[in-house]
């Protein structure tokens, strides 16, 4: 048997064909990787991080003073979320002084806004207004539209707190989401405030319905659902249905307990107590107000403490307990007064009641 003779140039042609095949495969891969539109295969996308990794550099570390400012804000935020408003105010005030020493405009703005939020939490409206004005001036100078929207929401909260309803409505109007659509956190919070302002008015049902549709469309946080239930409870009271109102208040309390939100919890107890007092259930109303008072004392909320004491004084006066009513009126005046308070003494005097 003889072996066939090898044709001249066959090896070079074979190697050339292999090169052409390899080039064709690479060209196909390149085309798939560089496509900016159309179909992208998963395996091609999987290779992209490998090809781009050499172009990525680690982020530059932040300057130490900026890190320290963020740490102080974080301390204040943690205290705020735990409803420890005195500690929160201290943390935010330290952050403000730190950022002022750096002339760091964004940090100064955030510190003022957080201090305003903290003041609103204990209904110190004069302090809140001061920080809001400082924040508004910075946002206007720097042209920070997003911050300006949040500041407007805070201005509305102050107006609500001091009873200037028309001013509050004017502040909220530009923030409201378009009817029938959703919105961001500021827009939905503005809608919640607007719905609660409408309670007792002729357009209450329309505003509560709009609020409900927006929360239902976007899911909404537990706090928003709790506020919605408080709105619906108020409508039920108006319609002479205290049973439905009590169910809604109880549901709102469960939501605030789960968050947890002591302010929301106390506000719901107070609304529930007012409802019960209105239908003559004075002892049940007093229980709700006493529970709310415990929370307000823990929060060191002077305005809330005074309001709850006055509500209890009225209930006790109507029940013929004149001495008890007089004592609560006296403590309400002390809580609302300008002098400093020893909260430990106030608790020891009031909680036995």
Coordinates of C-alpha atoms in Angstrom, one line a residue:
X1 CA 0.0 0.0 0.0
X2 CA 1.4 3.3 -1.0
X3 CA 0.7 6.6 0.9
X4 CA -0.8 9.4 -1.3
X5 CA 1.6 12.2 -2.0
X6 CA 1.0 15.5 -0.1
X7 CA 0.0 18.3 -2.3
X8 CA 2.3 21.3 -2.2
X9 CA 0.9 24.3 -0.2
X10 CA -1.8 22.3 1.5
X11 CA -0.5 23.1 5.0
X12 CA -0.3 26.8 4.3
X13 CA -3.8 26.8 2.9
X14 CA -5.1 24.9 6.0
X15 CA -3.4 27.4 8.3
X16 CA -4.8 30.3 6.3
X17 CA -8.3 28.9 6.5
X18 CA -8.0 28.4 10.3
X19 CA -6.9 32.1 10.6
X20 CA -9.8 33.2 8.5
X21 CA -12.2 31.1 10.6
X22 CA -10.8 32.5 13.8
X23 CA -11.0 36.1 12.5
X24 CA -14.6 35.5 11.4
X25 CA -15.6 34.2 14.9
X26 CA -13.9 37.2 16.6
X27 CA -15.6 39.7 14.1
X28 CA -19.0 38.1 14.9
X29 CA -18.3 38.5 18.6
X30 CA -17.1 42.1 18.2
X31 CA -20.3 43.0 16.3
X32 CA -22.5 41.5 18.9
X33 CA -20.7 43.3 21.8
X34 CA -20.7 46.7 20.1
X35 CA -24.3 46.8 19.1
X36 CA -26.0 49.8 20.7
X37 CA -29.5 48.8 19.8
X38 CA -31.6 45.8 18.8
X39 CA -31.2 42.3 20.3
X40 CA -28.5 41.6 22.8
X41 CA -27.6 38.0 23.7
X42 CA -27.1 37.2 27.4
X43 CA -23.7 35.6 26.9
X44 CA -22.4 38.7 25.1
X45 CA -23.7 40.9 27.9
X46 CA -22.0 38.6 30.4
X47 CA -18.6 39.3 28.8
X48 CA -19.0 43.1 29.1
X49 CA -17.9 43.4 32.7
X50 CA -14.8 41.4 31.9
X51 CA -13.9 43.7 29.0
X52 CA -14.7 46.9 30.9
X53 CA -13.1 46.1 34.3
X54 CA -9.8 47.5 33.2
X55 CA -11.5 50.9 32.7
X56 CA -13.0 51.2 36.2
X57 CA -11.0 53.0 38.9
X58 CA -11.9 52.9 42.7
X59 CA -13.9 55.9 44.0
X60 CA -11.9 58.6 45.6
X61 CA -12.3 58.7 49.3
X62 CA -14.3 61.6 50.7
X63 CA -12.5 64.3 52.7
X64 CA -12.5 63.7 56.4
X65 CA -14.5 66.8 57.3
X66 CA -17.3 65.7 54.9
X67 CA -17.4 62.2 56.5
X68 CA -17.6 63.8 59.9
X69 CA -20.5 65.9 58.9
X70 CA -22.3 62.9 57.5
X71 CA -21.6 61.0 60.7
X72 CA -23.2 63.8 62.8
X73 CA -26.3 63.9 60.5
X74 CA -26.6 60.1 60.9
X75 CA -26.5 60.3 64.7
X76 CA -29.3 62.9 64.6
X77 CA -31.3 60.8 62.1
X78 CA -31.0 57.6 64.2
X79 CA -32.3 59.5 67.3
X80 CA -35.1 61.1 65.3
X81 CA -36.2 57.7 64.0
X82 CA -36.2 56.4 67.6
X83 CA -38.5 59.4 68.6
X84 CA -35.7 60.8 70.8
X85 CA -36.1 64.4 69.6
X86 CA -33.9 66.1 72.2
X87 CA -30.9 63.9 71.1
X88 CA -31.9 64.3 67.4
X89 CA -31.9 68.1 67.8
X90 CA -28.4 68.0 69.4
X91 CA -27.0 65.8 66.6
X92 CA -28.4 68.0 63.9
X93 CA -27.3 71.2 65.7
X94 CA -23.7 69.8 65.9
X95 CA -23.9 68.9 62.2
X96 CA -25.1 72.5 61.4
X97 CA -22.1 74.1 63.3
X98 CA -19.7 71.7 61.6
X99 CA -21.0 72.4 58.1
X100 CA -21.1 76.2 58.8
X101 CA -17.4 76.0 59.7
X102 CA -16.7 74.5 56.3
X103 CA -19.2 76.8 54.4
X104 CA -20.6 73.6 53.0
X105 CA -23.9 74.8 51.6
X106 CA -25.6 71.5 51.0
X107 CA -24.7 70.3 54.5
X108 CA -26.0 73.5 56.1
X109 CA -29.3 73.2 54.2
X110 CA -29.8 69.6 55.2
X111 CA -29.0 70.4 58.8
X112 CA -31.6 73.3 58.9
X113 CA -34.2 71.0 57.3
X114 CA -33.6 68.3 59.8
X115 CA -33.8 70.7 62.7
X116 CA -37.1 72.0 61.3
X117 CA -38.5 68.5 61.1
X118 CA -37.4 67.8 64.7
X119 CA -39.0 71.0 65.9
X120 CA -42.2 70.2 64.2
X121 CA -42.2 66.7 65.8
X122 CA -42.6 68.4 69.2
X123 CA -44.7 71.2 67.7
X124 CA -42.2 74.0 68.5
X125 CA -43.4 76.0 65.6
X126 CA -41.3 79.1 66.2
X127 CA -38.1 77.1 66.1
X128 CA -39.3 75.2 63.0
X129 CA -40.0 78.5 61.2
X130 CA -36.5 79.9 61.9
X131 CA -34.8 76.8 60.4
X132 CA -37.2 76.7 57.5
X133 CA -36.5 80.4 56.7
X134 CA -32.7 79.7 56.8
X135 CA -33.1 76.6 54.5
X136 CA -35.4 78.5 52.1
X137 CA -32.8 81.3 51.7
X138 CA -30.1 78.8 50.8
X139 CA -32.3 76.8 48.4
X140 CA -33.3 80.0 46.6
X141 CA -29.7 81.2 46.3
X142 CA -28.4 77.9 45.0
X143 CA -31.4 77.2 42.8
X144 CA -32.1 73.8 44.4
X145 CA -35.7 73.2 43.3
X146 CA -36.0 69.8 44.9
X147 CA -35.1 71.2 48.3
X148 CA -37.5 74.1 47.7
X149 CA -40.4 71.7 47.4
X150 CA -39.6 69.9 50.6
X151 CA -39.2 73.3 52.3
X152 CA -42.6 74.4 51.1
X153 CA -44.1 71.2 52.6
X154 CA -42.5 72.2 55.9
X155 CA -43.9 75.7 55.6
X156 CA -47.4 74.2 55.2
X157 CA -46.9 72.1 58.3
X158 CA -46.1 75.2 60.4
X159 CA -49.2 76.9 59.0
X160 CA -51.3 73.9 59.9
X161 CA -49.9 73.8 63.4
X162 CA -50.6 77.4 64.1
X163 CA -54.1 77.3 62.6
X164 CA -53.5 79.3 59.4
X165 CA -55.5 76.9 57.2
X166 CA -55.7 79.2 54.2
X167 CA -51.9 79.8 54.2
X168 CA -51.4 76.0 54.5
X169 CA -53.6 75.3 51.5
X170 CA -51.8 77.9 49.4
X171 CA -48.4 76.3 50.2
X172 CA -49.7 72.8 49.4
X173 CA -51.4 73.6 46.1
X174 CA -48.3 73.6 43.9
X175 CA -47.0 70.4 45.5
X176 CA -50.1 68.2 44.8
X177 CA -49.9 65.5 42.2
X178 CA -52.2 65.8 39.2
X179 CA -55.6 64.3 39.9
X180 CA -55.7 60.7 38.7
X181 CA -52.0 60.2 38.8
X182 CA -49.3 59.4 41.3
X183 CA -46.4 61.5 42.6
X184 CA -43.2 61.5 44.6
X185 CA -43.0 61.4 48.4
X186 CA -43.4 65.2 48.8
X187 CA -46.5 65.2 46.5
X188 CA -48.2 62.4 48.3
X189 CA -47.4 63.9 51.7
X190 CA -48.9 67.2 50.5
X191 CA -52.0 65.4 49.3
X192 CA -52.4 63.7 52.7
X193 CA -52.2 67.1 54.5
X194 CA -54.7 68.6 52.1
X195 CA -57.2 65.7 52.7
X196 CA -56.9 66.1 56.4
X197 CA -57.4 69.9 56.1
X198 CA -60.6 69.2 54.2
X199 CA -62.2 67.2 57.0
X200 CA -65.2 68.9 58.3
X201 CA -65.7 70.8 55.1
X202 CA -68.1 70.3 52.1
X203 CA -65.4 68.8 49.9
X204 CA -64.0 66.3 52.5
X205 CA -65.3 63.2 50.6
X206 CA -63.7 64.3 47.4
X207 CA -60.3 65.0 48.9
X208 CA -60.2 61.7 51.0
X209 CA -61.2 59.8 47.8
X210 CA -58.4 61.4 45.9
X211 CA -56.0 60.6 48.6
X212 CA -57.2 57.0 48.8
X213 CA -56.9 56.5 45.0
X214 CA -53.4 57.8 45.0
X215 CA -52.3 55.6 47.9
X216 CA -54.0 52.6 46.3
X217 CA -52.3 53.2 43.0
X218 CA -48.8 53.5 44.4
X219 CA -49.1 51.1 47.3
X220 CA -48.1 53.7 49.9
X221 CA -46.2 53.4 53.2
X222 CA -47.9 52.1 56.4
X223 CA -47.9 55.7 57.7
X224 CA -49.9 56.9 54.7
X225 CA -52.4 54.0 55.1
X226 CA -52.7 55.0 58.7
X227 CA -53.4 58.6 57.9
X228 CA -56.0 57.5 55.3
X229 CA -57.7 55.4 58.0
X230 CA -57.8 58.4 60.3
X231 CA -59.4 60.4 57.5
X232 CA -62.0 57.7 56.9
X233 CA -62.7 57.5 60.6
X234 CA -63.4 61.2 60.7
X235 CA -65.9 60.8 57.8
X236 CA -67.5 57.9 59.7
X237 CA -67.9 60.1 62.8
X238 CA -69.5 62.9 60.6
X239 CA -71.9 60.3 59.2
X240 CA -73.0 59.1 62.7
X241 CA -71.2 55.8 62.5
X242 CA -68.9 55.6 65.5
X243 CA -68.5 51.9 65.3
X244 CA -66.8 52.1 61.9
X245 CA -64.7 55.0 63.2
X246 CA -63.5 52.9 66.1
X247 CA -62.6 50.0 63.8
X248 CA -60.6 52.4 61.6
X249 CA -58.8 54.0 64.6
X250 CA -57.9 50.6 65.9
X251 CA -56.4 49.7 62.5
X252 CA -54.4 52.9 62.4
X253 CA -53.0 52.2 65.8
X254 CA -51.8 48.8 64.7
X255 CA -50.0 50.4 61.8
X256 CA -48.4 53.0 63.9
X257 CA -47.3 50.4 66.4
X258 CA -45.7 48.3 63.7
X259 CA -43.8 51.2 62.2
X260 CA -43.3 52.3 65.0
X261 CA -44.5 56.0 65.2
X262 CA -45.2 57.4 68.6
X263 CA -46.5 60.7 67.2
X264 CA -48.9 58.9 64.9
X265 CA -50.0 56.6 67.7
X266 CA -50.7 59.6 70.1
X267 CA -52.5 61.6 67.4
X268 CA -54.8 58.6 66.6
X269 CA -55.6 58.1 70.3
X270 CA -56.5 61.8 70.6
X271 CA -58.8 61.7 67.6
X272 CA -60.4 58.5 69.0
X273 CA -60.8 60.2 72.4
X274 CA -62.5 63.2 70.9
X275 CA -64.9 60.9 69.0
X276 CA -65.8 59.0 72.2
X277 CA -66.2 62.2 74.2
X278 CA -68.6 63.5 71.5
X279 CA -70.9 60.6 71.9
X280 CA -70.9 60.7 75.7
X281 CA -68.5 57.8 76.3
X282 CA -66.5 59.9 78.7
X283 CA -64.6 57.1 80.6
X284 CA -63.5 55.5 77.3
X285 CA -62.5 58.9 76.0
X286 CA -60.5 59.5 79.2
X287 CA -58.6 56.2 78.7
X288 CA -57.6 57.2 75.2
X289 CA -56.4 60.6 76.3
X290 CA -54.5 59.2 79.2
X291 CA -52.7 56.8 76.9
X292 CA -51.9 59.6 74.5
X293 CA -50.7 61.8 77.4
X294 CA -48.2 59.0 78.4
X295 CA -46.7 59.2 74.8
X296 CA -46.6 63.0 74.8
X297 CA -44.8 63.0 78.1
X298 CA -42.3 60.4 76.8
X299 CA -41.7 62.6 73.7
X300 CA -41.3 65.7 75.8
X301 CA -43.9 67.4 73.6
X302 CA -45.1 70.5 75.5
X303 CA -47.9 71.4 73.1
X304 CA -49.3 67.8 73.0
X305 CA -49.0 67.3 76.7
X306 CA -50.8 70.6 77.4
X307 CA -53.6 69.8 74.9
X308 CA -54.2 66.3 76.3
X309 CA -54.3 67.7 79.9
X310 CA -56.9 70.3 78.9
X311 CA -59.0 67.6 77.1
X312 CA -58.9 65.4 80.3
X313 CA -59.8 68.5 82.4
X314 CA -62.9 69.0 80.3
X315 CA -63.9 65.4 80.6
X316 CA -63.4 65.4 84.4
X317 CA -65.3 68.7 84.8
X318 CA -68.2 67.2 82.8
X319 CA -68.1 64.1 85.1
X320 CA -68.3 66.3 88.2
X321 CA -64.7 65.7 89.3
X322 CA -63.9 69.4 89.8
X323 CA -60.8 69.0 91.9
X324 CA -59.2 66.6 89.3
X325 CA -60.2 69.0 86.5
X326 CA -58.6 71.9 88.3
X327 CA -55.3 70.0 88.8
X328 CA -55.1 69.1 85.2
X329 CA -55.8 72.6 84.1
X330 CA -53.0 73.8 86.3
X331 CA -50.5 71.3 84.9
X332 CA -51.6 72.2 81.3
X333 CA -50.7 75.8 82.0
X334 CA -47.3 74.7 83.3
X335 CA -46.6 72.5 80.3
X336 CA -47.6 75.2 77.9
X337 CA -45.6 78.0 79.7
X338 CA -42.2 79.4 78.8
X339 CA -40.4 78.1 81.8
X340 CA -38.1 75.0 81.6
X341 CA -39.7 71.7 82.5
X342 CA -38.5 68.9 84.6
X343 CA -40.1 66.1 82.7
X344 CA -39.4 63.5 85.3
X345 CA -41.3 65.4 88.0
X346 CA -44.1 66.1 85.6
X347 CA -44.4 62.4 84.8
X348 CA -44.4 61.4 88.5
X349 CA -47.2 63.9 89.2
X350 CA -49.4 63.1 86.2
X351 CA -49.1 59.3 85.6
X352 CA -50.7 58.3 88.9
X353 CA -53.9 59.9 87.6

